[in-house]
């Protein structure tokens, strides 16, 4: 399947540190999105990067995309306890606005 | 406030019973989606609809049914044919066209009694 896979599955860091999580996918894409999910809640869209972009910033978030390696990374700088959540990458299916969601990285930020 | 409302938050089903999960949005989005999330797994698409009175099967449609009679509403019925219905169900909506972020409700957790 084209499902993205995040790495690591779980990450635990101290508040103030940076958190990096990676996403790998299998076939060509038009865009890749990152979402966040707090426990027991729905997903919240964080950032979208198109296949012709290599890097994108939004506040404390930095996303990179390497289409040659079929991978993306999400960097959260100066992490806060409130960043504790699961983070998912989503790649488009080339059929309308549908996506494959990865299995997620569970991030714990320790105060 | 604009958003997506899913109800109920928790739902219990007896064996052989159909149950319907509600999803309502006031974002004026044309497209709506239903996903299933199992522990430690990503989201899997059940059904989606790009326009009123039209919907398509996703990757795991067996044992589920939907309707789209109004733009704002996209209810999901989990039928007795779905043998493993225990999961977290998420509804989403978006504008149509490529490269549109999806907006999610807060989910319904369905359990079998």
Short mmCIF file of C-alpha atoms in Angstrom, two decimals:
data_model
loop_
_atom_site.label_atom_id
_atom_site.label_comp_id
_atom_site.label_asym_id
_atom_site.label_seq_id
_atom_site.Cartn_x
_atom_site.Cartn_y
_atom_site.Cartn_z
CA UNK A 1 0.00 0.00 0.00
CA UNK A 2 1.02 3.63 -0.26
CA UNK A 3 0.51 4.17 3.44
CA UNK A 4 3.09 6.38 5.06
CA UNK A 5 5.04 5.06 7.98
CA UNK A 6 6.23 7.32 10.77
CA UNK A 7 9.41 6.83 12.69
CA UNK A 8 9.89 6.56 15.60
CA UNK A 9 6.64 5.03 16.84
CA UNK A 10 7.12 6.78 20.17
CA UNK A 11 9.30 9.66 21.31
CA UNK A 12 9.80 11.11 24.77
CA UNK A 13 11.69 14.37 25.32
CA UNK A 14 12.14 17.09 27.91
CA UNK A 15 10.34 20.38 27.57
CA UNK A 16 12.43 22.84 25.59
CA UNK A 17 14.10 20.19 23.45
CA UNK A 18 13.45 19.74 19.77
CA UNK A 19 11.38 16.79 18.47
CA UNK A 20 11.95 15.25 15.06
CA UNK A 21 9.72 12.65 13.50
CA UNK A 22 9.97 11.11 10.07
CA UNK A 23 7.57 9.79 7.47
CA UNK A 24 8.38 7.45 4.60
CA UNK A 25 6.06 6.59 1.75
CA UNK A 26 6.15 4.26 -1.22
CA UNK A 27 4.97 5.94 -4.42
CA UNK A 28 4.99 9.41 -5.95
CA UNK A 29 2.83 12.08 -4.35
CA UNK A 30 1.42 15.51 -5.15
CA UNK A 31 1.49 16.69 -1.57
CA UNK A 32 2.11 15.55 1.97
CA UNK A 33 0.35 16.78 5.08
CA UNK A 34 1.04 16.50 8.79
CA UNK A 35 -1.73 16.21 11.36
CA UNK A 36 -1.79 16.16 15.14
CA UNK A 37 -4.13 14.14 17.35
CA UNK A 38 -4.58 14.66 21.06
CA UNK A 39 -5.69 11.58 22.98
CA UNK A 40 -9.34 10.75 22.31
CA UNK A 41 -9.80 13.67 19.92
CA UNK A 42 -9.96 14.23 16.18
CA UNK A 43 -7.03 15.15 13.97
CA UNK A 44 -5.96 18.73 13.48
CA UNK A 45 -4.22 19.84 10.28
CA UNK A 46 -0.76 21.30 10.92
CA UNK A 47 0.97 21.91 7.63
CA UNK A 48 0.93 20.91 3.95
CA UNK A 49 3.95 20.65 1.70
CA UNK A 50 3.67 20.21 -2.06
CA UNK A 51 5.85 17.86 -4.06
CA UNK A 52 7.77 20.78 -5.62
CA UNK A 53 8.64 22.25 -2.21
CA UNK A 54 11.59 21.14 -0.10
CA UNK A 55 10.97 22.94 3.16
CA UNK A 56 8.16 24.80 4.87
CA UNK A 57 7.83 26.60 8.18
CA UNK A 58 4.87 27.41 10.38
CA UNK A 59 5.61 28.87 13.80
CA UNK A 60 7.67 26.28 15.70
CA UNK A 61 7.08 23.66 12.99
CA UNK A 62 9.50 22.90 10.18
CA UNK A 63 8.67 20.32 7.53
CA UNK A 64 11.04 18.99 4.91
CA UNK A 65 10.28 16.81 1.92
CA UNK A 66 12.74 14.71 -0.05
CA UNK A 67 10.88 13.19 -2.98
CA UNK A 68 13.97 11.30 -4.16
CA UNK A 69 14.04 9.41 -0.86
CA UNK A 70 10.25 9.42 -0.52
CA UNK A 71 10.48 10.83 2.96
CA UNK A 72 9.44 13.82 5.02
CA UNK A 73 10.36 15.07 8.46
CA UNK A 74 8.52 17.20 10.99
CA UNK A 75 10.59 19.21 13.45
CA UNK A 76 8.98 20.83 16.47
CA UNK A 77 11.35 23.30 18.08
CA UNK A 78 11.38 24.36 21.74
CA UNK A 79 8.81 21.74 22.64
CA UNK A 80 6.15 22.32 25.27
CA UNK A 81 4.13 19.91 27.41
CA UNK A 82 1.10 20.91 25.33
CA UNK A 83 2.78 19.41 22.25
CA UNK A 84 2.18 15.95 23.72
CA UNK A 85 0.09 14.18 21.08
CA UNK A 86 0.27 11.74 18.18
CA UNK A 87 1.49 13.07 14.86
CA UNK A 88 0.47 11.60 11.51
CA UNK A 89 1.63 12.14 7.97
CA UNK A 90 -0.86 11.85 5.14
CA UNK A 91 -0.05 11.36 1.46
CA UNK A 92 -2.48 11.91 -1.37
CA UNK A 93 -3.91 9.03 -3.37
CA UNK A 94 -4.03 10.88 -6.69
CA UNK A 95 -7.81 10.32 -6.66
CA UNK A 96 -9.52 13.48 -5.52
CA UNK A 97 -8.98 14.69 -2.01
CA UNK A 98 -8.20 11.33 -0.44
CA UNK A 99 -5.19 10.49 1.67
CA UNK A 100 -3.26 7.60 3.11
CA UNK A 101 -2.55 8.17 6.78
CA UNK A 102 0.49 6.71 8.48
CA UNK A 103 0.49 4.89 11.80
CA UNK A 104 1.68 7.93 13.73
CA UNK A 105 4.41 8.98 16.15
CA UNK A 106 3.36 9.32 19.78
CA UNK A 107 5.21 12.30 21.27
CA UNK A 108 5.47 12.86 25.01
CA UNK A 109 6.96 16.12 26.25
CA UNK A 110 7.96 15.94 29.90
CA UNK A 111 7.60 19.23 31.84
CA UNK B 1 -18.10 28.55 15.61
CA UNK B 2 -17.67 26.52 12.46
CA UNK B 3 -16.79 22.89 12.85
CA UNK B 4 -17.75 19.25 12.74
CA UNK B 5 -19.90 17.64 15.40
CA UNK B 6 -19.95 13.91 15.94
CA UNK B 7 -22.39 12.22 18.26
CA UNK B 8 -22.55 10.35 20.46
CA UNK B 9 -19.05 10.41 21.98
CA UNK B 10 -19.43 6.82 23.18
CA UNK B 11 -21.71 4.14 21.74
CA UNK B 12 -22.35 0.55 22.68
CA UNK B 13 -23.74 -2.07 20.37
CA UNK B 14 -25.20 -5.46 21.04
CA UNK B 15 -24.46 -8.37 18.76
CA UNK B 16 -26.64 -8.32 15.64
CA UNK B 17 -27.63 -4.69 16.08
CA UNK B 18 -27.21 -1.83 13.62
CA UNK B 19 -26.09 1.51 15.00
CA UNK B 20 -25.87 4.93 13.36
CA UNK B 21 -23.16 7.50 14.05
CA UNK B 22 -23.99 11.12 13.42
CA UNK B 23 -21.75 13.67 11.68
CA UNK B 24 -22.80 17.27 11.07
CA UNK B 25 -20.68 20.12 9.69
CA UNK B 26 -21.35 23.84 9.32
CA UNK B 27 -18.23 24.64 7.32
CA UNK B 28 -20.13 24.58 4.00
CA UNK B 29 -17.75 21.88 2.75
CA UNK B 30 -18.86 19.75 -0.16
CA UNK B 31 -16.75 16.69 0.69
CA UNK B 32 -17.19 14.50 3.75
CA UNK B 33 -15.39 11.36 4.90
CA UNK B 34 -15.64 8.55 7.43
CA UNK B 35 -12.52 6.89 8.86
CA UNK B 36 -11.94 4.06 11.24
CA UNK B 37 -9.00 4.16 13.68
CA UNK B 38 -7.82 1.09 15.57
CA UNK B 39 -5.27 1.24 18.41
CA UNK B 40 -1.76 1.90 17.18
CA UNK B 41 -2.89 2.19 13.58
CA UNK B 42 -3.47 4.93 11.10
CA UNK B 43 -6.82 6.01 9.74
CA UNK B 44 -8.57 3.84 7.17
CA UNK B 45 -11.18 5.31 4.84
CA UNK B 46 -14.65 3.75 5.02
CA UNK B 47 -16.76 5.97 2.75
CA UNK B 48 -16.52 9.43 1.26
CA UNK B 49 -18.88 11.83 -0.47
CA UNK B 50 -17.96 14.69 -2.79
CA UNK B 51 -21.48 16.00 -3.27
CA UNK B 52 -25.00 15.57 -1.95
CA UNK B 53 -26.73 12.32 -2.95
CA UNK B 54 -23.47 10.73 -4.06
CA UNK B 55 -20.89 8.69 -2.16
CA UNK B 56 -18.17 6.14 -2.86
CA UNK B 57 -16.70 3.21 -0.99
CA UNK B 58 -13.32 3.60 0.60
CA UNK B 59 -10.84 0.90 1.51
CA UNK B 60 -12.93 -0.88 4.17
CA UNK B 61 -16.61 -0.30 3.27
CA UNK B 62 -17.85 -3.82 3.96
CA UNK B 63 -20.34 -3.89 6.84
CA UNK B 64 -20.97 -0.13 6.70
CA UNK B 65 -23.47 2.11 4.93
CA UNK B 66 -23.87 5.87 4.54
CA UNK B 67 -26.27 8.45 3.18
CA UNK B 68 -25.79 12.06 2.05
CA UNK B 69 -29.20 13.66 1.80
CA UNK B 70 -28.02 17.05 3.02
CA UNK B 71 -24.76 18.90 2.53
CA UNK B 72 -24.28 19.28 6.27
CA UNK B 73 -24.91 15.67 7.28
CA UNK B 74 -23.15 12.37 6.55
CA UNK B 75 -24.38 9.62 8.93
CA UNK B 76 -22.60 6.27 9.10
CA UNK B 77 -24.46 3.05 9.90
CA UNK B 78 -22.46 0.15 11.30
CA UNK B 79 -24.44 -2.90 10.34
CA UNK B 80 -24.53 -6.34 11.94
CA UNK B 81 -22.47 -7.53 8.96
CA UNK B 82 -19.45 -5.70 10.38
CA UNK B 83 -17.93 -8.45 12.50
CA UNK B 84 -15.33 -6.35 14.29
CA UNK B 85 -16.92 -2.93 14.81
CA UNK B 86 -15.09 -1.93 17.99
CA UNK B 87 -13.05 1.11 16.99
CA UNK B 88 -12.77 4.89 17.07
CA UNK B 89 -14.71 6.45 14.19
CA UNK B 90 -13.74 9.83 12.80
CA UNK B 91 -15.69 12.05 10.43
CA UNK B 92 -13.99 14.73 8.36
CA UNK B 93 -14.89 17.33 5.77
CA UNK B 94 -13.05 19.44 3.23
CA UNK B 95 -13.42 21.61 0.18
CA UNK B 96 -13.34 19.61 -3.03
CA UNK B 97 -10.36 19.65 -5.34
CA UNK B 98 -6.87 18.44 -4.74
CA UNK B 99 -4.66 19.52 -1.90
CA UNK B 100 -7.30 20.49 0.61
CA UNK B 101 -6.74 19.87 4.32
CA UNK B 102 -9.38 17.84 6.08
CA UNK B 103 -11.19 19.07 9.18
CA UNK B 104 -12.07 16.39 11.73
CA UNK B 105 -14.71 15.88 14.37
CA UNK B 106 -13.80 14.54 17.81
CA UNK B 107 -14.86 11.01 17.04
CA UNK B 108 -17.23 8.35 18.31
CA UNK B 109 -15.90 5.35 20.21
CA UNK B 110 -17.97 2.27 19.46
CA UNK B 111 -17.80 -0.80 21.67
CA UNK B 112 -19.54 -4.18 21.62
CA UNK B 113 -21.48 -5.27 24.69
#
